[in-house]
PDB file of C-alpha atoms in Angstrom:
ATOM      1  CA  MET A   1     -73.999 -53.476 -30.481  1.00  0.00           C
ATOM      2  CA  LYS A   2     -72.663 -56.961 -31.204  1.00  0.00           C
ATOM      3  CA  TRP A   3     -74.842 -56.236 -34.348  1.00  0.00           C
ATOM      4  CA  LEU A   4     -72.520 -53.361 -35.147  1.00  0.00           C
ATOM      5  CA  ARG A   5     -69.484 -54.644 -34.008  1.00  0.00           C
ATOM      6  CA  ALA A   6     -70.121 -57.557 -36.249  1.00  0.00           C
ATOM      7  CA  ALA A   7     -70.906 -55.711 -39.519  1.00  0.00           C
ATOM      8  CA  LEU A   8     -67.707 -53.838 -38.818  1.00  0.00           C
ATOM      9  CA  ALA A   9     -65.830 -56.711 -38.974  1.00  0.00           C
ATOM     10  CA  LEU A  10     -67.114 -57.953 -41.974  1.00  0.00           C
ATOM     11  CA  ALA A  11     -66.493 -54.466 -43.895  1.00  0.00           C
ATOM     12  CA  ILE A  12     -63.106 -54.667 -42.680  1.00  0.00           C
ATOM     13  CA  ALA A  13     -62.600 -58.693 -44.030  1.00  0.00           C
ATOM     14  CA  SER A  14     -63.785 -57.580 -47.391  1.00  0.00           C
ATOM     15  CA  MET A  15     -61.583 -54.806 -47.757  1.00  0.00           C
ATOM     16  CA  PRO A  16     -58.587 -55.029 -50.418  1.00  0.00           C
ATOM     17  CA  ALA A  17     -55.329 -55.891 -49.008  1.00  0.00           C
ATOM     18  CA  LEU A  18     -54.804 -52.601 -47.916  1.00  0.00           C
ATOM     19  CA  ALA A  19     -52.439 -54.303 -45.091  1.00  0.00           C
ATOM     20  CA  ALA A  20     -50.958 -50.971 -43.671  1.00  0.00           C
ATOM     21  CA  SER A  21     -48.628 -49.781 -42.081  1.00  0.00           C
ATOM     22  CA  GLY A  22     -48.882 -45.796 -40.935  1.00  0.00           C
ATOM     23  CA  TYR A  23     -48.670 -44.222 -43.956  1.00  0.00           C
ATOM     24  CA  MET A  24     -47.532 -46.932 -46.572  1.00  0.00           C
ATOM     25  CA  VAL A  25     -50.173 -49.330 -47.925  1.00  0.00           C
ATOM     26  CA  ARG A  26     -48.657 -52.865 -48.779  1.00  0.00           C
ATOM     27  CA  VAL A  27     -49.420 -54.068 -52.492  1.00  0.00           C
ATOM     28  CA  PRO A  28     -49.142 -58.359 -52.635  1.00  0.00           C
ATOM     29  CA  ALA A  29     -47.350 -59.944 -55.298  1.00  0.00           C
ATOM     30  CA  GLY A  30     -48.474 -61.377 -58.138  1.00  0.00           C
ATOM     31  CA  ALA A  31     -49.234 -60.320 -62.321  1.00  0.00           C
ATOM     32  CA  PHE A  32     -51.060 -57.137 -63.791  1.00  0.00           C
ATOM     33  CA  THR A  33     -51.742 -55.790 -66.787  1.00  0.00           C
ATOM     34  CA  MET A  34     -49.493 -52.579 -67.528  1.00  0.00           C
ATOM     35  CA  GLY A  35     -50.081 -50.301 -70.544  1.00  0.00           C
ATOM     36  CA  SER A  36     -53.167 -49.834 -72.733  1.00  0.00           C
ATOM     37  CA  ASP A  37     -53.757 -50.869 -76.119  1.00  0.00           C
ATOM     38  CA  GLN A  38     -55.999 -47.842 -76.568  1.00  0.00           C
ATOM     39  CA  GLY A  39     -54.235 -45.031 -75.296  1.00  0.00           C
ATOM     40  CA  PRO A  40     -50.711 -43.155 -76.689  1.00  0.00           C
ATOM     41  CA  ALA A  41     -48.437 -44.936 -78.239  1.00  0.00           C
ATOM     42  CA  ASP A  42     -45.677 -44.403 -75.440  1.00  0.00           C
ATOM     43  CA  GLU A  43     -48.493 -46.729 -73.574  1.00  0.00           C
ATOM     44  CA  ARG A  44     -48.801 -49.571 -76.266  1.00  0.00           C
ATOM     45  CA  PRO A  45     -48.710 -52.396 -75.588  1.00  0.00           C
ATOM     46  CA  ALA A  46     -50.229 -53.728 -72.707  1.00  0.00           C
ATOM     47  CA  HIS A  47     -48.127 -56.141 -71.455  1.00  0.00           C
ATOM     48  CA  ARG A  48     -48.128 -58.714 -68.117  1.00  0.00           C
ATOM     49  CA  VAL A  49     -45.780 -57.820 -65.488  1.00  0.00           C
ATOM     50  CA  ASP A  50     -45.407 -60.061 -62.386  1.00  0.00           C
ATOM     51  CA  LEU A  51     -44.008 -57.853 -58.915  1.00  0.00           C
ATOM     52  CA  ALA A  52     -43.304 -58.924 -55.627  1.00  0.00           C
ATOM     53  CA  ALA A  53     -45.059 -57.446 -52.737  1.00  0.00           C
ATOM     54  CA  TYR A  54     -44.223 -54.005 -51.773  1.00  0.00           C
ATOM     55  CA  SER A  55     -45.058 -50.819 -49.722  1.00  0.00           C
ATOM     56  CA  ILE A  56     -45.893 -47.377 -51.209  1.00  0.00           C
ATOM     57  CA  ASP A  57     -46.779 -44.156 -49.333  1.00  0.00           C
ATOM     58  CA  ARG A  58     -50.304 -43.867 -49.263  1.00  0.00           C
ATOM     59  CA  PHE A  59     -49.880 -40.151 -50.035  1.00  0.00           C
ATOM     60  CA  PRO A  60     -47.598 -38.038 -51.832  1.00  0.00           C
ATOM     61  CA  VAL A  61     -44.565 -36.195 -50.397  1.00  0.00           C
ATOM     62  CA  THR A  62     -46.042 -32.809 -49.155  1.00  0.00           C
ATOM     63  CA  ASN A  63     -44.022 -29.422 -48.649  1.00  0.00           C
ATOM     64  CA  ALA A  64     -44.312 -29.873 -45.000  1.00  0.00           C
ATOM     65  CA  GLN A  65     -42.561 -32.997 -45.068  1.00  0.00           C
ATOM     66  CA  PHE A  66     -39.588 -32.124 -47.935  1.00  0.00           C
ATOM     67  CA  ALA A  67     -39.034 -29.258 -45.717  1.00  0.00           C
ATOM     68  CA  GLU A  68     -37.719 -31.414 -42.826  1.00  0.00           C
ATOM     69  CA  PHE A  69     -35.506 -32.830 -45.607  1.00  0.00           C
ATOM     70  CA  LEU A  70     -34.123 -29.667 -47.103  1.00  0.00           C
ATOM     71  CA  ASN A  71     -33.276 -28.800 -43.264  1.00  0.00           C
ATOM     72  CA  ARG A  72     -31.324 -31.936 -43.186  1.00  0.00           C
ATOM     73  CA  ALA A  73     -29.966 -32.071 -46.463  1.00  0.00           C
ATOM     74  CA  GLY A  74     -30.099 -28.359 -47.887  1.00  0.00           C
ATOM     75  CA  THR A  75     -31.067 -27.613 -51.759  1.00  0.00           C
ATOM     76  CA  ARG A  76     -27.389 -29.752 -52.889  1.00  0.00           C
ATOM     77  CA  ASN A  77     -26.532 -32.790 -52.160  1.00  0.00           C
ATOM     78  CA  ALA A  78     -22.698 -34.493 -51.572  1.00  0.00           C
ATOM     79  CA  ALA A  79     -22.297 -35.126 -55.208  1.00  0.00           C
ATOM     80  CA  GLY A  80     -23.170 -31.287 -55.633  1.00  0.00           C
ATOM     81  CA  VAL A  81     -26.340 -32.240 -57.577  1.00  0.00           C
ATOM     82  CA  ARG A  82     -29.072 -29.989 -57.273  1.00  0.00           C
ATOM     83  CA  LEU A  83     -32.443 -31.325 -54.968  1.00  0.00           C
ATOM     84  CA  PHE A  84     -34.873 -28.492 -55.238  1.00  0.00           C
ATOM     85  CA  ASP A  85     -35.329 -25.648 -57.435  1.00  0.00           C
ATOM     86  CA  ASP A  86     -35.694 -23.081 -54.850  1.00  0.00           C
ATOM     87  CA  ASP A  87     -34.683 -20.133 -57.049  1.00  0.00           C
ATOM     88  CA  ASP A  88     -38.194 -20.991 -58.791  1.00  0.00           C
ATOM     89  CA  PRO A  89     -41.181 -18.349 -57.695  1.00  0.00           C
ATOM     90  CA  ASP A  90     -43.133 -21.821 -57.917  1.00  0.00           C
ATOM     91  CA  ALA A  91     -41.108 -23.625 -54.763  1.00  0.00           C
ATOM     92  CA  ARG A  92     -44.352 -23.981 -52.375  1.00  0.00           C
ATOM     93  CA  VAL A  93     -41.038 -24.226 -49.385  1.00  0.00           C
ATOM     94  CA  HIS A  94     -38.325 -21.266 -48.912  1.00  0.00           C
ATOM     95  CA  ARG A  95     -35.779 -20.100 -46.401  1.00  0.00           C
ATOM     96  CA  VAL A  96     -37.448 -18.328 -43.239  1.00  0.00           C
ATOM     97  CA  GLY A  97     -34.451 -17.618 -41.178  1.00  0.00           C
ATOM     98  CA  ALA A  98     -32.158 -20.245 -40.597  1.00  0.00           C
ATOM     99  CA  ASN A  99     -35.132 -23.130 -41.094  1.00  0.00           C
ATOM    100  CA  TRP A 100     -36.837 -24.821 -44.246  1.00  0.00           C
ATOM    101  CA  THR A 101     -40.508 -23.814 -44.336  1.00  0.00           C
ATOM    102  CA  ALA A 102     -43.435 -24.797 -46.021  1.00  0.00           C
ATOM    103  CA  ASP A 103     -45.356 -21.655 -46.995  1.00  0.00           C
ATOM    104  CA  ASN A 104     -48.453 -21.026 -44.921  1.00  0.00           C
ATOM    105  CA  GLY A 105     -51.946 -22.589 -46.786  1.00  0.00           C
ATOM    106  CA  TYR A 106     -49.027 -25.427 -48.943  1.00  0.00           C
ATOM    107  CA  GLU A 107     -47.686 -27.683 -45.923  1.00  0.00           C
ATOM    108  CA  ASN A 108     -50.268 -30.244 -46.554  1.00  0.00           C
ATOM    109  CA  HIS A 109     -49.962 -29.992 -50.813  1.00  0.00           C
ATOM    110  CA  PRO A 110     -47.503 -32.167 -52.948  1.00  0.00           C
ATOM    111  CA  ALA A 111     -43.706 -30.929 -52.857  1.00  0.00           C
ATOM    112  CA  VAL A 112     -42.939 -29.602 -55.634  1.00  0.00           C
ATOM    113  CA  GLU A 113     -39.973 -28.069 -58.238  1.00  0.00           C
ATOM    114  CA  VAL A 114     -38.354 -31.139 -56.011  1.00  0.00           C
ATOM    115  CA  THR A 115     -35.729 -32.419 -59.055  1.00  0.00           C
ATOM    116  CA  TRP A 116     -35.676 -36.129 -59.814  1.00  0.00           C
ATOM    117  CA  THR A 117     -32.323 -37.008 -57.372  1.00  0.00           C
ATOM    118  CA  GLY A 118     -34.456 -35.302 -54.674  1.00  0.00           C
ATOM    119  CA  ALA A 119     -36.824 -37.493 -54.910  1.00  0.00           C
ATOM    120  CA  ARG A 120     -34.474 -40.423 -54.983  1.00  0.00           C
ATOM    121  CA  ASP A 121     -32.955 -38.769 -51.923  1.00  0.00           C
ATOM    122  CA  TYR A 122     -35.459 -38.229 -50.297  1.00  0.00           C
ATOM    123  CA  CYS A 123     -36.988 -41.777 -49.985  1.00  0.00           C
ATOM    124  CA  ALA A 124     -33.091 -42.752 -49.103  1.00  0.00           C
ATOM    125  CA  TRP A 125     -33.478 -40.313 -46.388  1.00  0.00           C
ATOM    126  CA  ARG A 126     -36.127 -42.266 -44.956  1.00  0.00           C
ATOM    127  CA  GLY A 127     -34.918 -45.370 -45.268  1.00  0.00           C
ATOM    128  CA  LYS A 128     -37.062 -45.687 -48.963  1.00  0.00           C
ATOM    129  CA  ARG A 129     -37.151 -45.815 -52.307  1.00  0.00           C
ATOM    130  CA  LEU A 130     -39.384 -44.529 -55.541  1.00  0.00           C
ATOM    131  CA  PRO A 131     -40.975 -46.722 -57.277  1.00  0.00           C
ATOM    132  CA  THR A 132     -40.274 -48.405 -60.075  1.00  0.00           C
ATOM    133  CA  GLU A 133     -42.824 -47.304 -62.970  1.00  0.00           C
ATOM    134  CA  ALA A 134     -44.167 -50.650 -62.429  1.00  0.00           C
ATOM    135  CA  GLU A 135     -44.768 -50.745 -59.232  1.00  0.00           C
ATOM    136  CA  TRP A 136     -46.727 -46.870 -59.422  1.00  0.00           C
ATOM    137  CA  GLU A 137     -49.096 -48.562 -62.082  1.00  0.00           C
ATOM    138  CA  LYS A 138     -50.132 -51.366 -60.233  1.00  0.00           C
ATOM    139  CA  ALA A 139     -50.701 -49.434 -56.963  1.00  0.00           C
ATOM    140  CA  ALA A 140     -52.635 -47.380 -58.737  1.00  0.00           C
ATOM    141  CA  ARG A 141     -55.106 -49.410 -61.236  1.00  0.00           C
ATOM    142  CA  GLY A 142     -54.881 -52.817 -59.465  1.00  0.00           C
ATOM    143  CA  THR A 143     -55.359 -56.112 -61.073  1.00  0.00           C
ATOM    144  CA  ASP A 144     -58.565 -55.263 -63.480  1.00  0.00           C
ATOM    145  CA  GLY A 145     -57.401 -52.976 -65.990  1.00  0.00           C
ATOM    146  CA  ARG A 146     -59.301 -50.133 -65.249  1.00  0.00           C
ATOM    147  CA  ARG A 147     -58.704 -46.259 -66.775  1.00  0.00           C
ATOM    148  CA  PHE A 148     -58.175 -44.401 -63.373  1.00  0.00           C
ATOM    149  CA  PRO A 149     -57.383 -44.901 -59.901  1.00  0.00           C
ATOM    150  CA  TRP A 150     -61.348 -45.509 -58.976  1.00  0.00           C
ATOM    151  CA  GLY A 151     -62.478 -47.203 -61.391  1.00  0.00           C
ATOM    152  CA  ASN A 152     -63.916 -46.132 -64.959  1.00  0.00           C
ATOM    153  CA  SER A 153     -66.048 -43.561 -64.413  1.00  0.00           C
ATOM    154  CA  PRO A 154     -64.971 -40.309 -66.095  1.00  0.00           C
ATOM    155  CA  PRO A 155     -62.699 -37.638 -63.810  1.00  0.00           C
ATOM    156  CA  ASP A 156     -64.699 -35.065 -62.033  1.00  0.00           C
ATOM    157  CA  ARG A 157     -63.525 -32.785 -59.436  1.00  0.00           C
ATOM    158  CA  ALA A 158     -64.847 -34.945 -56.490  1.00  0.00           C
ATOM    159  CA  ARG A 159     -62.143 -37.222 -57.199  1.00  0.00           C
ATOM    160  CA  ALA A 160     -59.234 -35.134 -58.061  1.00  0.00           C
ATOM    161  CA  GLN A 161     -57.490 -31.814 -58.883  1.00  0.00           C
ATOM    162  CA  HIS A 162     -57.433 -31.464 -62.278  1.00  0.00           C
ATOM    163  CA  SER A 163     -57.856 -28.649 -65.511  1.00  0.00           C
ATOM    164  CA  ALA A 164     -56.596 -26.517 -63.076  1.00  0.00           C
ATOM    165  CA  ARG A 165     -54.894 -23.283 -62.941  1.00  0.00           C
ATOM    166  CA  PHE A 166     -51.339 -22.776 -62.928  1.00  0.00           C
ATOM    167  CA  ASN A 167     -50.041 -24.142 -59.924  1.00  0.00           C
ATOM    168  CA  GLU A 168     -53.204 -24.154 -58.211  1.00  0.00           C
ATOM    169  CA  THR A 169     -52.036 -27.658 -56.670  1.00  0.00           C
ATOM    170  CA  ALA A 170     -54.810 -29.241 -53.596  1.00  0.00           C
ATOM    171  CA  PRO A 171     -53.753 -30.888 -50.361  1.00  0.00           C
ATOM    172  CA  VAL A 172     -53.104 -34.707 -50.844  1.00  0.00           C
ATOM    173  CA  ASP A 173     -55.510 -35.768 -48.490  1.00  0.00           C
ATOM    174  CA  ALA A 174     -58.863 -33.594 -50.631  1.00  0.00           C
ATOM    175  CA  PHE A 175     -59.859 -36.583 -52.474  1.00  0.00           C
ATOM    176  CA  PRO A 176     -60.386 -39.537 -50.462  1.00  0.00           C
ATOM    177  CA  GLY A 177     -63.116 -40.613 -53.255  1.00  0.00           C
ATOM    178  CA  GLY A 178     -60.108 -40.927 -55.845  1.00  0.00           C
ATOM    179  CA  ALA A 179     -59.173 -44.085 -54.361  1.00  0.00           C
ATOM    180  CA  SER A 180     -57.319 -47.153 -55.641  1.00  0.00           C
ATOM    181  CA  PRO A 181     -58.184 -50.506 -55.317  1.00  0.00           C
ATOM    182  CA  TYR A 182     -55.178 -50.672 -52.961  1.00  0.00           C
ATOM    183  CA  GLY A 183     -56.514 -47.538 -50.826  1.00  0.00           C
ATOM    184  CA  VAL A 184     -53.481 -44.984 -52.237  1.00  0.00           C
ATOM    185  CA  LEU A 185     -54.641 -41.411 -52.773  1.00  0.00           C
ATOM    186  CA  GLY A 186     -53.544 -38.667 -54.768  1.00  0.00           C
ATOM    187  CA  MET A 187     -53.042 -41.263 -58.366  1.00  0.00           C
ATOM    188  CA  ALA A 188     -54.661 -39.150 -60.698  1.00  0.00           C
ATOM    189  CA  GLY A 189     -54.058 -35.505 -61.189  1.00  0.00           C
ATOM    190  CA  ASN A 190     -52.256 -32.554 -58.589  1.00  0.00           C
ATOM    191  CA  ALA A 191     -48.852 -33.592 -59.024  1.00  0.00           C
ATOM    192  CA  TRP A 192     -46.986 -36.129 -61.257  1.00  0.00           C
ATOM    193  CA  GLU A 193     -45.150 -38.256 -60.032  1.00  0.00           C
ATOM    194  CA  TRP A 194     -41.469 -38.908 -60.738  1.00  0.00           C
ATOM    195  CA  VAL A 195     -40.969 -42.786 -60.907  1.00  0.00           C
ATOM    196  CA  SER A 196     -37.543 -44.737 -60.011  1.00  0.00           C
ATOM    197  CA  SER A 197     -37.860 -45.967 -64.571  1.00  0.00           C
ATOM    198  CA  ALA A 198     -36.079 -44.254 -66.846  1.00  0.00           C
ATOM    199  CA  TYR A 199     -38.652 -42.895 -69.951  1.00  0.00           C
ATOM    200  CA  ARG A 200     -37.994 -46.193 -72.405  1.00  0.00           C
ATOM    201  CA  PRO A 201     -40.374 -48.154 -74.304  1.00  0.00           C
ATOM    202  CA  TYR A 202     -42.728 -50.773 -72.887  1.00  0.00           C
ATOM    203  CA  PRO A 203     -42.560 -53.568 -72.664  1.00  0.00           C
ATOM    204  CA  TYR A 204     -41.068 -52.593 -69.106  1.00  0.00           C
ATOM    205  CA  ASP A 205     -38.592 -54.724 -68.427  1.00  0.00           C
ATOM    206  CA  ALA A 206     -36.741 -54.031 -65.211  1.00  0.00           C
ATOM    207  CA  ARG A 207     -33.923 -55.706 -66.069  1.00  0.00           C
ATOM    208  CA  ASP A 208     -32.707 -53.299 -69.141  1.00  0.00           C
ATOM    209  CA  GLY A 209     -31.066 -51.158 -67.381  1.00  0.00           C
ATOM    210  CA  ARG A 210     -34.534 -48.479 -67.270  1.00  0.00           C
ATOM    211  CA  GLU A 211     -33.796 -48.989 -63.560  1.00  0.00           C
ATOM    212  CA  ASP A 212     -30.219 -47.528 -63.439  1.00  0.00           C
ATOM    213  CA  ALA A 213     -30.381 -45.557 -59.971  1.00  0.00           C
ATOM    214  CA  LYS A 214     -27.793 -42.716 -61.210  1.00  0.00           C
ATOM    215  CA  ALA A 215     -28.727 -39.472 -62.209  1.00  0.00           C
ATOM    216  CA  GLY A 216     -28.778 -38.416 -65.390  1.00  0.00           C
ATOM    217  CA  PRO A 217     -31.662 -40.064 -68.516  1.00  0.00           C
ATOM    218  CA  VAL A 218     -35.539 -38.894 -68.650  1.00  0.00           C
ATOM    219  CA  ARG A 219     -37.673 -40.409 -66.519  1.00  0.00           C
ATOM    220  CA  GLY A 220     -41.128 -41.815 -65.855  1.00  0.00           C
ATOM    221  CA  THR A 221     -43.894 -39.339 -64.416  1.00  0.00           C
ATOM    222  CA  ARG A 222     -46.841 -40.857 -63.619  1.00  0.00           C
ATOM    223  CA  GLY A 223     -50.771 -39.412 -62.532  1.00  0.00           C
ATOM    224  CA  GLY A 224     -51.291 -36.348 -64.255  1.00  0.00           C
ATOM    225  CA  GLY A 225     -50.841 -32.819 -62.676  1.00  0.00           C
ATOM    226  CA  HIS A 226     -53.097 -30.055 -61.647  1.00  0.00           C
ATOM    227  CA  ASP A 227     -53.370 -28.372 -65.004  1.00  0.00           C
ATOM    228  CA  SER A 228     -53.668 -31.552 -67.327  1.00  0.00           C
ATOM    229  CA  PRO A 229     -57.025 -32.206 -68.377  1.00  0.00           C
ATOM    230  CA  ALA A 230     -59.201 -35.014 -67.343  1.00  0.00           C
ATOM    231  CA  GLY A 231     -57.835 -37.277 -70.317  1.00  0.00           C
ATOM    232  CA  GLU A 232     -54.028 -36.746 -68.807  1.00  0.00           C
ATOM    233  CA  ILE A 233     -54.880 -38.165 -65.657  1.00  0.00           C
ATOM    234  CA  THR A 234     -55.585 -42.441 -66.405  1.00  0.00           C
ATOM    235  CA  ALA A 235     -53.814 -44.796 -64.633  1.00  0.00           C
ATOM    236  CA  THR A 236     -52.010 -45.655 -67.916  1.00  0.00           C
ATOM    237  CA  GLN A 237     -50.370 -41.830 -69.088  1.00  0.00           C
ATOM    238  CA  ARG A 238     -46.947 -41.575 -68.670  1.00  0.00           C
ATOM    239  CA  GLY A 239     -46.562 -38.040 -69.226  1.00  0.00           C
ATOM    240  CA  ARG A 240     -45.447 -37.827 -73.563  1.00  0.00           C
ATOM    241  CA  THR A 241     -45.639 -34.055 -73.754  1.00  0.00           C
ATOM    242  CA  LEU A 242     -44.649 -33.350 -70.687  1.00  0.00           C
ATOM    243  CA  SER A 243     -41.306 -30.732 -69.791  1.00  0.00           C
ATOM    244  CA  ARG A 244     -39.331 -33.074 -67.344  1.00  0.00           C
ATOM    245  CA  ASN A 245     -35.829 -32.482 -67.496  1.00  0.00           C
ATOM    246  CA  PRO A 246     -34.822 -34.547 -64.477  1.00  0.00           C
ATOM    247  CA  ALA A 247     -31.488 -32.388 -63.357  1.00  0.00           C
ATOM    248  CA  SER A 248     -34.478 -29.786 -62.559  1.00  0.00           C
ATOM    249  CA  GLY A 249     -37.708 -29.563 -60.909  1.00  0.00           C
ATOM    250  CA  HIS A 250     -41.265 -28.764 -61.599  1.00  0.00           C
ATOM    251  CA  HIS A 251     -44.205 -26.721 -60.617  1.00  0.00           C
ATOM    252  CA  ASN A 252     -46.098 -29.506 -61.517  1.00  0.00           C
ATOM    253  CA  ILE A 253     -44.275 -32.910 -60.516  1.00  0.00           C
ATOM    254  CA  GLY A 254     -44.110 -34.236 -56.913  1.00  0.00           C
ATOM    255  CA  PHE A 255     -43.458 -37.526 -55.748  1.00  0.00           C
ATOM    256  CA  ARG A 256     -44.288 -40.530 -53.136  1.00  0.00           C
ATOM    257  CA  CYS A 257     -41.881 -43.030 -51.675  1.00  0.00           C
ATOM    258  CA  ALA A 258     -42.349 -47.191 -51.736  1.00  0.00           C
ATOM    259  CA  SER A 259     -39.927 -49.821 -50.452  1.00  0.00           C
TER     260      SER A 259
END
């Protein structure tokens, strides 16, 4: 058994720097390449971005987790801004009696129909925040410039939910083979993810106003959705053709938090 314990210790020591705390993963400080010179125009130019260390949720926020928030906050915040499109037929969280409850069978699916403000306020309620667009991309692709979270191999249905029917999401932990270099899951397909950043041209610059946390401008969305084709779930995809009014929720946009 000593050899087995030694082998396990070696395997753990040789893993990427996950430094996981609960359901969050620590991404170390350092530079990475953001964007791509081979992708659509809004991904260009590829450029170097230096980031401080940060943590990001290992999984997207689920319907069950968001239902818990709605039971505390309701569907509008103190400013009267809508947090969730509960009246949309694509929503997977509904009021049952006095409580908001995830639909049966969708508890562990990504929370969709959440507005950008709803995502921002949920993360604040958890003592967290939305990731910036740069943080999201580094967590998805690491520092080696890979095309997808798992590497450069084309997507398949063992790594990500893509090319599926309308509203056909999957559980957030359904694709362990799609993990990023830091062990973050669900960063390709299933549901696009709101980020804190306004959708502005590259190069990315956190000091140019795109990180203003007030509701208003169109925000970035990353990762692709369950109804995206395989070519649109890359780690650099920004969703240039995606419908994403930040004041509304959408059937294929979810989110995760950072800190």
